Short mmCIF file of C-alpha atoms and ligand atoms in Angstrom, two decimals:
data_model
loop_
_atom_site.label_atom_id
_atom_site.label_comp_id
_atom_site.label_asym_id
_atom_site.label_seq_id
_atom_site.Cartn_x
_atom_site.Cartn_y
_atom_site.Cartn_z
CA UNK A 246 5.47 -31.30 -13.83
CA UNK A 247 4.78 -27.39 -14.88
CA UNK A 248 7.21 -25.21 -15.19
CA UNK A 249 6.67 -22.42 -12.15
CA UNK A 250 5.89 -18.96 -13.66
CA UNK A 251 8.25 -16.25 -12.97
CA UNK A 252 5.98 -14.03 -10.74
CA UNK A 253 8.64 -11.66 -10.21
CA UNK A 254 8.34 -7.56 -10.66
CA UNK A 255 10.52 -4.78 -10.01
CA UNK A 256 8.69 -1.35 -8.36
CA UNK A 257 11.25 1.48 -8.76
CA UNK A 258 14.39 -0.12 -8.26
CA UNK A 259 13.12 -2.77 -5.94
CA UNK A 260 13.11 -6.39 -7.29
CA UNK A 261 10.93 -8.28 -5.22
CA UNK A 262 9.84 -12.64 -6.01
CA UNK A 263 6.27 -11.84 -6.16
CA UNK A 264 3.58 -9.06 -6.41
CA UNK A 265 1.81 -9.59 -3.16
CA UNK A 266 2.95 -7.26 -0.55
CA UNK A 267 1.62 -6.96 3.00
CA UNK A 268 -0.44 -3.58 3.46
CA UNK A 269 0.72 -1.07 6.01
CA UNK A 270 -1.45 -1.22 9.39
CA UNK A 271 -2.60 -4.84 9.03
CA UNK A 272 0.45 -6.68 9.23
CA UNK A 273 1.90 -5.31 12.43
CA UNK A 274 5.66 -4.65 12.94
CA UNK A 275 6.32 -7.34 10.04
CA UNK A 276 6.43 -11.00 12.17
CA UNK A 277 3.05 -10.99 14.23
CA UNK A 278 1.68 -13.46 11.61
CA UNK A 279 4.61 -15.61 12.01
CA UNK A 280 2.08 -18.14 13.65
CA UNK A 281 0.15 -18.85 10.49
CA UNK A 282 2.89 -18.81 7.45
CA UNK A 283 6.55 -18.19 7.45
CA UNK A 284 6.42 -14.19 6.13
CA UNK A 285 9.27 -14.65 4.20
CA UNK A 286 6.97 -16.19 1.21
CA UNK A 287 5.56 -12.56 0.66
CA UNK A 288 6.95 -10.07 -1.99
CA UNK A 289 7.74 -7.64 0.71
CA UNK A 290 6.04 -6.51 3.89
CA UNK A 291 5.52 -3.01 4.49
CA UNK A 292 5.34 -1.95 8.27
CA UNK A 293 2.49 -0.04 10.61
CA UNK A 294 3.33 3.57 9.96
CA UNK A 295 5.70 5.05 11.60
CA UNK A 296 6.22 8.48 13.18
CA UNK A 297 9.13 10.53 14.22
CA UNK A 298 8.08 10.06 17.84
CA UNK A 299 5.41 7.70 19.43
CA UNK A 300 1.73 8.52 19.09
CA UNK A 301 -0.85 7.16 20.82
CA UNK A 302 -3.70 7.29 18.15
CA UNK A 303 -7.26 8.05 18.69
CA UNK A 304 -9.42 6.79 22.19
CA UNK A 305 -11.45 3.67 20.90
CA UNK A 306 -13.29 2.72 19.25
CA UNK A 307 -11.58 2.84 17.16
CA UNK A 308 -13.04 0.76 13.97
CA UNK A 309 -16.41 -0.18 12.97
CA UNK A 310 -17.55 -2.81 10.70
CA UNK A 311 -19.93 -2.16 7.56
CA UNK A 312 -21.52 -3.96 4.64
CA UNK A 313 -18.25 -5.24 2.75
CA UNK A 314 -16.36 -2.88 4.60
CA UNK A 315 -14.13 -1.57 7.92
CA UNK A 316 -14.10 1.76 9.42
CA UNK A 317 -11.17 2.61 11.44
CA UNK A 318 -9.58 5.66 12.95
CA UNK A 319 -6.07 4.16 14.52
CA UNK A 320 -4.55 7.76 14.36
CA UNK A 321 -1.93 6.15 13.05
CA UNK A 322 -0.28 4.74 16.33
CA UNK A 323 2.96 3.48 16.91
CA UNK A 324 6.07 2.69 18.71
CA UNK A 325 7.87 5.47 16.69
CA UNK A 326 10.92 4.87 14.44
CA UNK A 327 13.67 4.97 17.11
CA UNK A 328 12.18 2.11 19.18
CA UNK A 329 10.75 0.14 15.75
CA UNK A 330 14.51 0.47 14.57
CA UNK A 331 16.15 -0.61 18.02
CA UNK A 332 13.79 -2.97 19.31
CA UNK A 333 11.48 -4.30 16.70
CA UNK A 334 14.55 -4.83 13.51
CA UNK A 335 16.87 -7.35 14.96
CA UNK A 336 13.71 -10.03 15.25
CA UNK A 337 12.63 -9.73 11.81
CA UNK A 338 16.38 -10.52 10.42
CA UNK A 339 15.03 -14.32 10.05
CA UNK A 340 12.26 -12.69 7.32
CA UNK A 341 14.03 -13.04 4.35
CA UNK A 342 11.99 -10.90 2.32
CA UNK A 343 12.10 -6.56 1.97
CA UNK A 344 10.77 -5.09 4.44
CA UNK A 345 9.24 -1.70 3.34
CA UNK A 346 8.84 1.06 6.01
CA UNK A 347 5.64 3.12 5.75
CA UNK A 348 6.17 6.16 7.43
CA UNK A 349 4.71 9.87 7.85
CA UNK A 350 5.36 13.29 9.56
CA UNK A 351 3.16 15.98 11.04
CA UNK A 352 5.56 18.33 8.88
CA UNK A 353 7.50 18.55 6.16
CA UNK A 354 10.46 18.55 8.28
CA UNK A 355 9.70 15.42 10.31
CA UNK A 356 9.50 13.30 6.48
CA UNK A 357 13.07 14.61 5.95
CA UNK A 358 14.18 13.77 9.58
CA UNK A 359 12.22 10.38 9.56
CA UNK A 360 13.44 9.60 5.49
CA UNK A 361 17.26 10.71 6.57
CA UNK A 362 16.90 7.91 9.63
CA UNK A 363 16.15 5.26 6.70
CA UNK A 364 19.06 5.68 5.11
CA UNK A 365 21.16 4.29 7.61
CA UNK A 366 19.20 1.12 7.96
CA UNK A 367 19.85 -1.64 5.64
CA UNK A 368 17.26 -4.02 6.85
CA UNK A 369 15.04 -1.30 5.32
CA UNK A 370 14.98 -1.91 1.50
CA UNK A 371 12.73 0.95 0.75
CA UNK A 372 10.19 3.65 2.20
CA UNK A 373 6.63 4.27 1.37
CA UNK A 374 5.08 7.97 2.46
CA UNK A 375 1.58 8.18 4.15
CA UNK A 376 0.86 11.66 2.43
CA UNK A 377 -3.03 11.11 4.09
CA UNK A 378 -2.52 12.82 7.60
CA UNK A 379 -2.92 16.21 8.52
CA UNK A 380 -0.11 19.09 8.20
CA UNK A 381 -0.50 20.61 11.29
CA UNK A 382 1.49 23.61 9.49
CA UNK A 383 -1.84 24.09 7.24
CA UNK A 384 -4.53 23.57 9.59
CA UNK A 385 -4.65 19.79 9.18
CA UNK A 386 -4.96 19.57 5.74
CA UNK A 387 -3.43 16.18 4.42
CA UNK A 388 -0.61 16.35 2.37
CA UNK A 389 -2.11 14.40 -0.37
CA UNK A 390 -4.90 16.44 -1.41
CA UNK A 391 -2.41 19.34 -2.91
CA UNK A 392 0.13 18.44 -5.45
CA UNK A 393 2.28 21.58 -4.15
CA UNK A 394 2.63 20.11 -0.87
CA UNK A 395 2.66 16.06 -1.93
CA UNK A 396 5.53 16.99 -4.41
CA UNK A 397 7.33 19.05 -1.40
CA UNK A 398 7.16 16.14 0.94
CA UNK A 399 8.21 13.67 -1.90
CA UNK A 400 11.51 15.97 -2.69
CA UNK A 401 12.02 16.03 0.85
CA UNK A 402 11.72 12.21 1.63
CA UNK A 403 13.59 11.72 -2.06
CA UNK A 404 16.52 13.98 -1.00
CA UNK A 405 17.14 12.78 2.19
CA UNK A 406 16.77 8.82 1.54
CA UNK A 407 19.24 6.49 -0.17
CA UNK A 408 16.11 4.43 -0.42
CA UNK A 409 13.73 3.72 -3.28
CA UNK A 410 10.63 6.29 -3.05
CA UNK A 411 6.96 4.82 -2.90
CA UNK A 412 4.17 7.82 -2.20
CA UNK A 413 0.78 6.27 -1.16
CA UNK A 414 -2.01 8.63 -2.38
CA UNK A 415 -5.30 9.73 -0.31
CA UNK A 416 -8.29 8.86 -2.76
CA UNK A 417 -10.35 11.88 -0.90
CA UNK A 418 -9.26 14.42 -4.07
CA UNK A 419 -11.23 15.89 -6.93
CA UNK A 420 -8.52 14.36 -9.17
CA UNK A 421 -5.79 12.31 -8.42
CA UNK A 422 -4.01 11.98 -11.24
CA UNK A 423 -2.39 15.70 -10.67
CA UNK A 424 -1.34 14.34 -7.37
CA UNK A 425 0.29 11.32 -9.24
CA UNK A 426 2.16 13.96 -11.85
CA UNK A 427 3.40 15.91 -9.08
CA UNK A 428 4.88 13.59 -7.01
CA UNK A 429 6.54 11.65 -9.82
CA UNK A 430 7.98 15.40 -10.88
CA UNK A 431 9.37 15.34 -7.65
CA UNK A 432 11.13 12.09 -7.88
CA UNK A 433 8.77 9.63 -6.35
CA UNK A 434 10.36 6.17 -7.89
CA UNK A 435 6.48 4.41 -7.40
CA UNK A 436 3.12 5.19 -6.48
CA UNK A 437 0.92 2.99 -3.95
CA UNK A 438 -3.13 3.49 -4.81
CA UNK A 439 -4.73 3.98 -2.64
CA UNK A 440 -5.47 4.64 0.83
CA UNK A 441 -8.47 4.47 2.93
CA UNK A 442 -11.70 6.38 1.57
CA UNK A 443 -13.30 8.50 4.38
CA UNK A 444 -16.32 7.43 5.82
CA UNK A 445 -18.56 7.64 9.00
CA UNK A 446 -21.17 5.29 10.68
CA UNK A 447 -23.96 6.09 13.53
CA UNK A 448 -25.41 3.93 16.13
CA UNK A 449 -28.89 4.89 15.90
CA UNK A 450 -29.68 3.40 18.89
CA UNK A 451 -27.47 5.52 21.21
CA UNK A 452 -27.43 8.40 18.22
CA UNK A 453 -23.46 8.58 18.84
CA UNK A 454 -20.90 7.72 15.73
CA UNK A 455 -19.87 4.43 15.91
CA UNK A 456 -15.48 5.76 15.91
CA UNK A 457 -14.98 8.05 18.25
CA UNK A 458 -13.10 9.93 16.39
CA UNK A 459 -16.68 10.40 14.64
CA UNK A 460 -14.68 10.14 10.92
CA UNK A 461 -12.58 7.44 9.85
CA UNK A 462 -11.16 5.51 6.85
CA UNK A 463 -13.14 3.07 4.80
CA UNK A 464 -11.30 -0.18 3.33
CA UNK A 465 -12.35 -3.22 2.50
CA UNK A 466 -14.21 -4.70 -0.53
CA UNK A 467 -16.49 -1.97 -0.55
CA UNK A 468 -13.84 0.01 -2.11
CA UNK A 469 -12.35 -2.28 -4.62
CA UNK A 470 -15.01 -0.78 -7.35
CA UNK A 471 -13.26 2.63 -6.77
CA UNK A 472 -9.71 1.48 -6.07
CA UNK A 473 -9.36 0.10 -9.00
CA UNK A 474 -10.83 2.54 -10.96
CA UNK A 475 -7.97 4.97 -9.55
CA UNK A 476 -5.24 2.78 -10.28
CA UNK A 477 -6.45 2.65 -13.92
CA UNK A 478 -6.25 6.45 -13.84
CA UNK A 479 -3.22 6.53 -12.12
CA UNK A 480 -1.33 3.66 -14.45
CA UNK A 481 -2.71 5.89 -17.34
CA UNK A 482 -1.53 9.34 -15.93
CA UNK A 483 2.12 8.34 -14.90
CA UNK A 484 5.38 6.30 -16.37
CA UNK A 485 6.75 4.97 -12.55
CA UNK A 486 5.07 1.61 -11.34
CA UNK A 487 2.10 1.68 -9.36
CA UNK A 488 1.29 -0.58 -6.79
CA UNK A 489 -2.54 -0.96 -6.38
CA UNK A 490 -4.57 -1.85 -3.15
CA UNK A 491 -8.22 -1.70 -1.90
CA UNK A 492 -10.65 -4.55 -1.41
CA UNK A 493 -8.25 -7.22 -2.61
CA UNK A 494 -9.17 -10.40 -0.98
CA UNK A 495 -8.51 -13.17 -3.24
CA UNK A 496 -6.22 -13.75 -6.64
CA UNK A 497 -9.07 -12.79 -9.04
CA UNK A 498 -8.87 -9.22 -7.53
CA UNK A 499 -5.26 -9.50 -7.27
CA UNK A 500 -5.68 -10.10 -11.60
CA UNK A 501 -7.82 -7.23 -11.74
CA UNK A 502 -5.30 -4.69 -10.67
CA UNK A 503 -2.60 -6.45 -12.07
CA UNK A 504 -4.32 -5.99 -16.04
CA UNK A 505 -5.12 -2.83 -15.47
CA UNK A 506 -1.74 -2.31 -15.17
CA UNK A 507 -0.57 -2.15 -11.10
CA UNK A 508 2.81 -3.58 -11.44
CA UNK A 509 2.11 -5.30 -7.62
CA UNK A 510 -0.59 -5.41 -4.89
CA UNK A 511 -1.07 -5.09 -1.60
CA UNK A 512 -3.16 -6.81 0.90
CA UNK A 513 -4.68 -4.96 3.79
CA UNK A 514 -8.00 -5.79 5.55
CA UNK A 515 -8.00 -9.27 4.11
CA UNK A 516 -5.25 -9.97 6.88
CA UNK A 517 -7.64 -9.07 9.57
CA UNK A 518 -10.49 -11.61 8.06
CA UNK A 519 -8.03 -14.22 7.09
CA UNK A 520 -4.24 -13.79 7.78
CA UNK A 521 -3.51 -16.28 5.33
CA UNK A 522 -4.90 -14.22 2.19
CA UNK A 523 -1.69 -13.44 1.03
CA UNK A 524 -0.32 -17.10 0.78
CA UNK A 525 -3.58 -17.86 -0.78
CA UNK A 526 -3.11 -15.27 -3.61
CA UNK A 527 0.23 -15.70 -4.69
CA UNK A 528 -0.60 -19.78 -4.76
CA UNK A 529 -3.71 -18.48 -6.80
CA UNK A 530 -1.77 -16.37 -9.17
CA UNK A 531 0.68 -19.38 -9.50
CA UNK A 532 -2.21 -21.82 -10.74
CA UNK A 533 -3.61 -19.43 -13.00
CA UNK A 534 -0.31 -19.00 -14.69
CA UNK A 535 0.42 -21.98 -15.36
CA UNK A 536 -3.40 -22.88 -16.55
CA UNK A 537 -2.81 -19.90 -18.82
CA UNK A 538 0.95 -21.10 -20.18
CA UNK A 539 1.83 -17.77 -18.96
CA UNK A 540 5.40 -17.90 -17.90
CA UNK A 541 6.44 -14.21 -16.25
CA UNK A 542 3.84 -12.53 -14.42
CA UNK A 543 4.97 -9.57 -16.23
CA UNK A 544 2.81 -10.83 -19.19
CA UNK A 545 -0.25 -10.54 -17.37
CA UNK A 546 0.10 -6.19 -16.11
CA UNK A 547 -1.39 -3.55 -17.98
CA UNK A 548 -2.55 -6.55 -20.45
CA UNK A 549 -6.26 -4.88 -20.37
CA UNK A 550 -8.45 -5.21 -23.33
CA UNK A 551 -10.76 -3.00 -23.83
CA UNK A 552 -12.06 -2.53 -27.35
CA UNK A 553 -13.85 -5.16 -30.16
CA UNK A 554 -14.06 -8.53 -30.43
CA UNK A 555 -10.76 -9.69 -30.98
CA UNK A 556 -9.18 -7.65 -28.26
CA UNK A 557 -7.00 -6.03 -30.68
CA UNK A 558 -6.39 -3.02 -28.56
CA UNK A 559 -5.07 -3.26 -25.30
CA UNK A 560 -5.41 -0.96 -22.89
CA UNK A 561 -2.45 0.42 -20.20
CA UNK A 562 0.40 -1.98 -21.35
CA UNK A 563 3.53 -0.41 -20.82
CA UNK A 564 6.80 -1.71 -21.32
CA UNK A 565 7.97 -3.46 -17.96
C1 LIG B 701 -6.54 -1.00 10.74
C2 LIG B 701 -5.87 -0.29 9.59
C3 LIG B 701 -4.69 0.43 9.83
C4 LIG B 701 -4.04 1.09 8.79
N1 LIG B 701 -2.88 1.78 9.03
C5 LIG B 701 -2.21 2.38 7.99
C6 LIG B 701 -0.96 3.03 8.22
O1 LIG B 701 -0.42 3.06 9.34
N2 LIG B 701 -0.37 3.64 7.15
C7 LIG B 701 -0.90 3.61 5.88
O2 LIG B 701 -0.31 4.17 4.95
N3 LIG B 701 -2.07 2.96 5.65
C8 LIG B 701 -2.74 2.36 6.67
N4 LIG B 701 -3.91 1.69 6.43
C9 LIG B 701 -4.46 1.66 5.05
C10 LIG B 701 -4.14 0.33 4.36
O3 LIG B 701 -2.75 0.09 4.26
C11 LIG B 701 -4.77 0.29 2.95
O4 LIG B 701 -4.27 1.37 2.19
C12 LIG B 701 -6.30 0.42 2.97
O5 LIG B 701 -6.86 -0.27 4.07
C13 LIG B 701 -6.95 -0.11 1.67
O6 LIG B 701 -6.62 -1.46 1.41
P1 LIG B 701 -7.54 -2.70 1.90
O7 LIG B 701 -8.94 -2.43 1.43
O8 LIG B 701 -6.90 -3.91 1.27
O9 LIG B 701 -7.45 -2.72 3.39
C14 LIG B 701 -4.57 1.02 7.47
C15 LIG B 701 -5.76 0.30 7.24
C16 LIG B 701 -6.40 -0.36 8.28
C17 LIG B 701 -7.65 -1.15 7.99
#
């Protein structure tokens, strides 16, 4: 019998058995896919966002399907962190695998308030910021899009967590490696690339946008093309692990981002389409290691070839 690969990675700090992480807003509180695989198999789950106080999100509808792709405008709803920590924790102590919690502020001071609640909450093995939602302090601007304000809500988050740091970056900038600098300058331990890509969609027959919150977030295959290109960047423009996402629906996109140099992956939409994706790509990744005599994962990231022949250079290999 093969020897099983070692398929395990560490992202800042956090040592997880596998690189394929649930994506925040597509796997629920953490168990509602308990029904069609035990969770636990997972490299970590990271949670629906979470806000200081309950939101209600947007009126529906609320997504829209396109060619290779989903629309959606949630608004970001949720139960809020209180009632996720009181009422949602104690069921997923039978997941024996990290649970990340994904979670975002209309202000600077709600990151600190919601990162300072994390730190008392050992079920929670580490936080990731949604820097993509509006400051309402800046006339909605998102976080993300300026590195002043991503690297304040990063020190913030940082200074107030015990918690290893992930910031998940908007794609909608002119460059995004600046974001990626500052937030690492500010103590970010990884960086999750990327979010949803904004996007709209019209129903010519009634002339109305299909979301009704007219805009919304694109995800899906249709952005793996542009996901991973971003990662690349990213991986190139920082030293702290990246974790890439977008469009990854099987292990051969899982590879992609993986040799390009994401250190892990998350799933999102897939989970909608088929829950079991996940499963599916860490068995995938398995096979292919062991049809490849590759015997740590870690052999496989940032292993991208990119000039002559021979592949004598490689490309974003860094030390891991
Ligand atoms: C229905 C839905 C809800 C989402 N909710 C969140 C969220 O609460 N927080 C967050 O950071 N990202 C959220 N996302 C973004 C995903 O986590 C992911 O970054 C994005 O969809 C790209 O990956 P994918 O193409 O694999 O879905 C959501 C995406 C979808 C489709």
């Amino acid at each position: 019998m093969a020897v099983l690969p070692d398929l395990s990675v560490d992202i800042g700090g956090l040592r997880i058995k596998n690189p394929v992480i649930a994506a925040s807003g597509t796997f629920g509180y953490g168990d509602e896919l308990t029904p069609f695989y035990d969770p636990s198999l997972l490299g970590a789950i990271i949670v629906k966002g979470l806000s200081l106080r309950p939101m209600p999100g947007n009126p529906p509808p609320r997504t829209a399907e396109t060619p290779c792709g989903l629309l959606n405008a949630i608004g970001l709803a949720n139960i809020g962190i209180e009632a996720f920590i009181e009422e949602k924790l104690p069921s997923l102590a039978k997941i024996k695998t990290p649970l990340i919690a994904n979670i975002y502020g209309h202000t600077i001071r709600e990151y600190a308030q919601m990162a300072k609640r994390t730190a008392t909450v050992d079920r929670i093995a580490a936080v990731e910021i949604n820097i993509s939602c509006p400051n309402v302090e800046a006339g909605g601007m998102a976080f993300g899009t300026d590195p002043d304000t991503a690297a304040m809500v990063t020190d913030q988050v940082v200074k107030n967590t015990t918690k290893p740091v992930i910031v998940k970056l908007t794609p909608n900038v002119t460059d995004i490696t600046t974001i990626a600098g500052a937030v690492e300058s500010a103590g970010a331990q990884a960086i999750s690339v990327t979010n949803t890509f904004l996007g709209m969609a019209v129903d010519v027959a009634t002339r109305r946008p299909k979301l009704a919150n007219i805009i919304g977030g694109l995800s899906g295959p249709a952005i793996k093309p542009m996901a991973l290109y971003l990662v690349h960047k990213v991986v190139e423009a920082v030293q702290i692990p990246v974790i890439g996402l977008g469009g990854i629906m099987d292990y051969q996109d899982a590879l992609e981002f993986l040799l390009v140099g994401a250190r892990a992956i998350q799933v999102g939409t897939a989970n909608l389409i088929n829950p079991k994706t996940p499963i599916e790509i860490i068995n995938g990744l398995t096979d292919f290691c062991v049809r490849e005599e590759i015997g740590n994962i870690n052999q496989i990231i940032g292993d991208l070839r990119t000039k002559g022949e021979g592949h004598e250079k490689k490309g974003n290999r860094k030390d891991t």
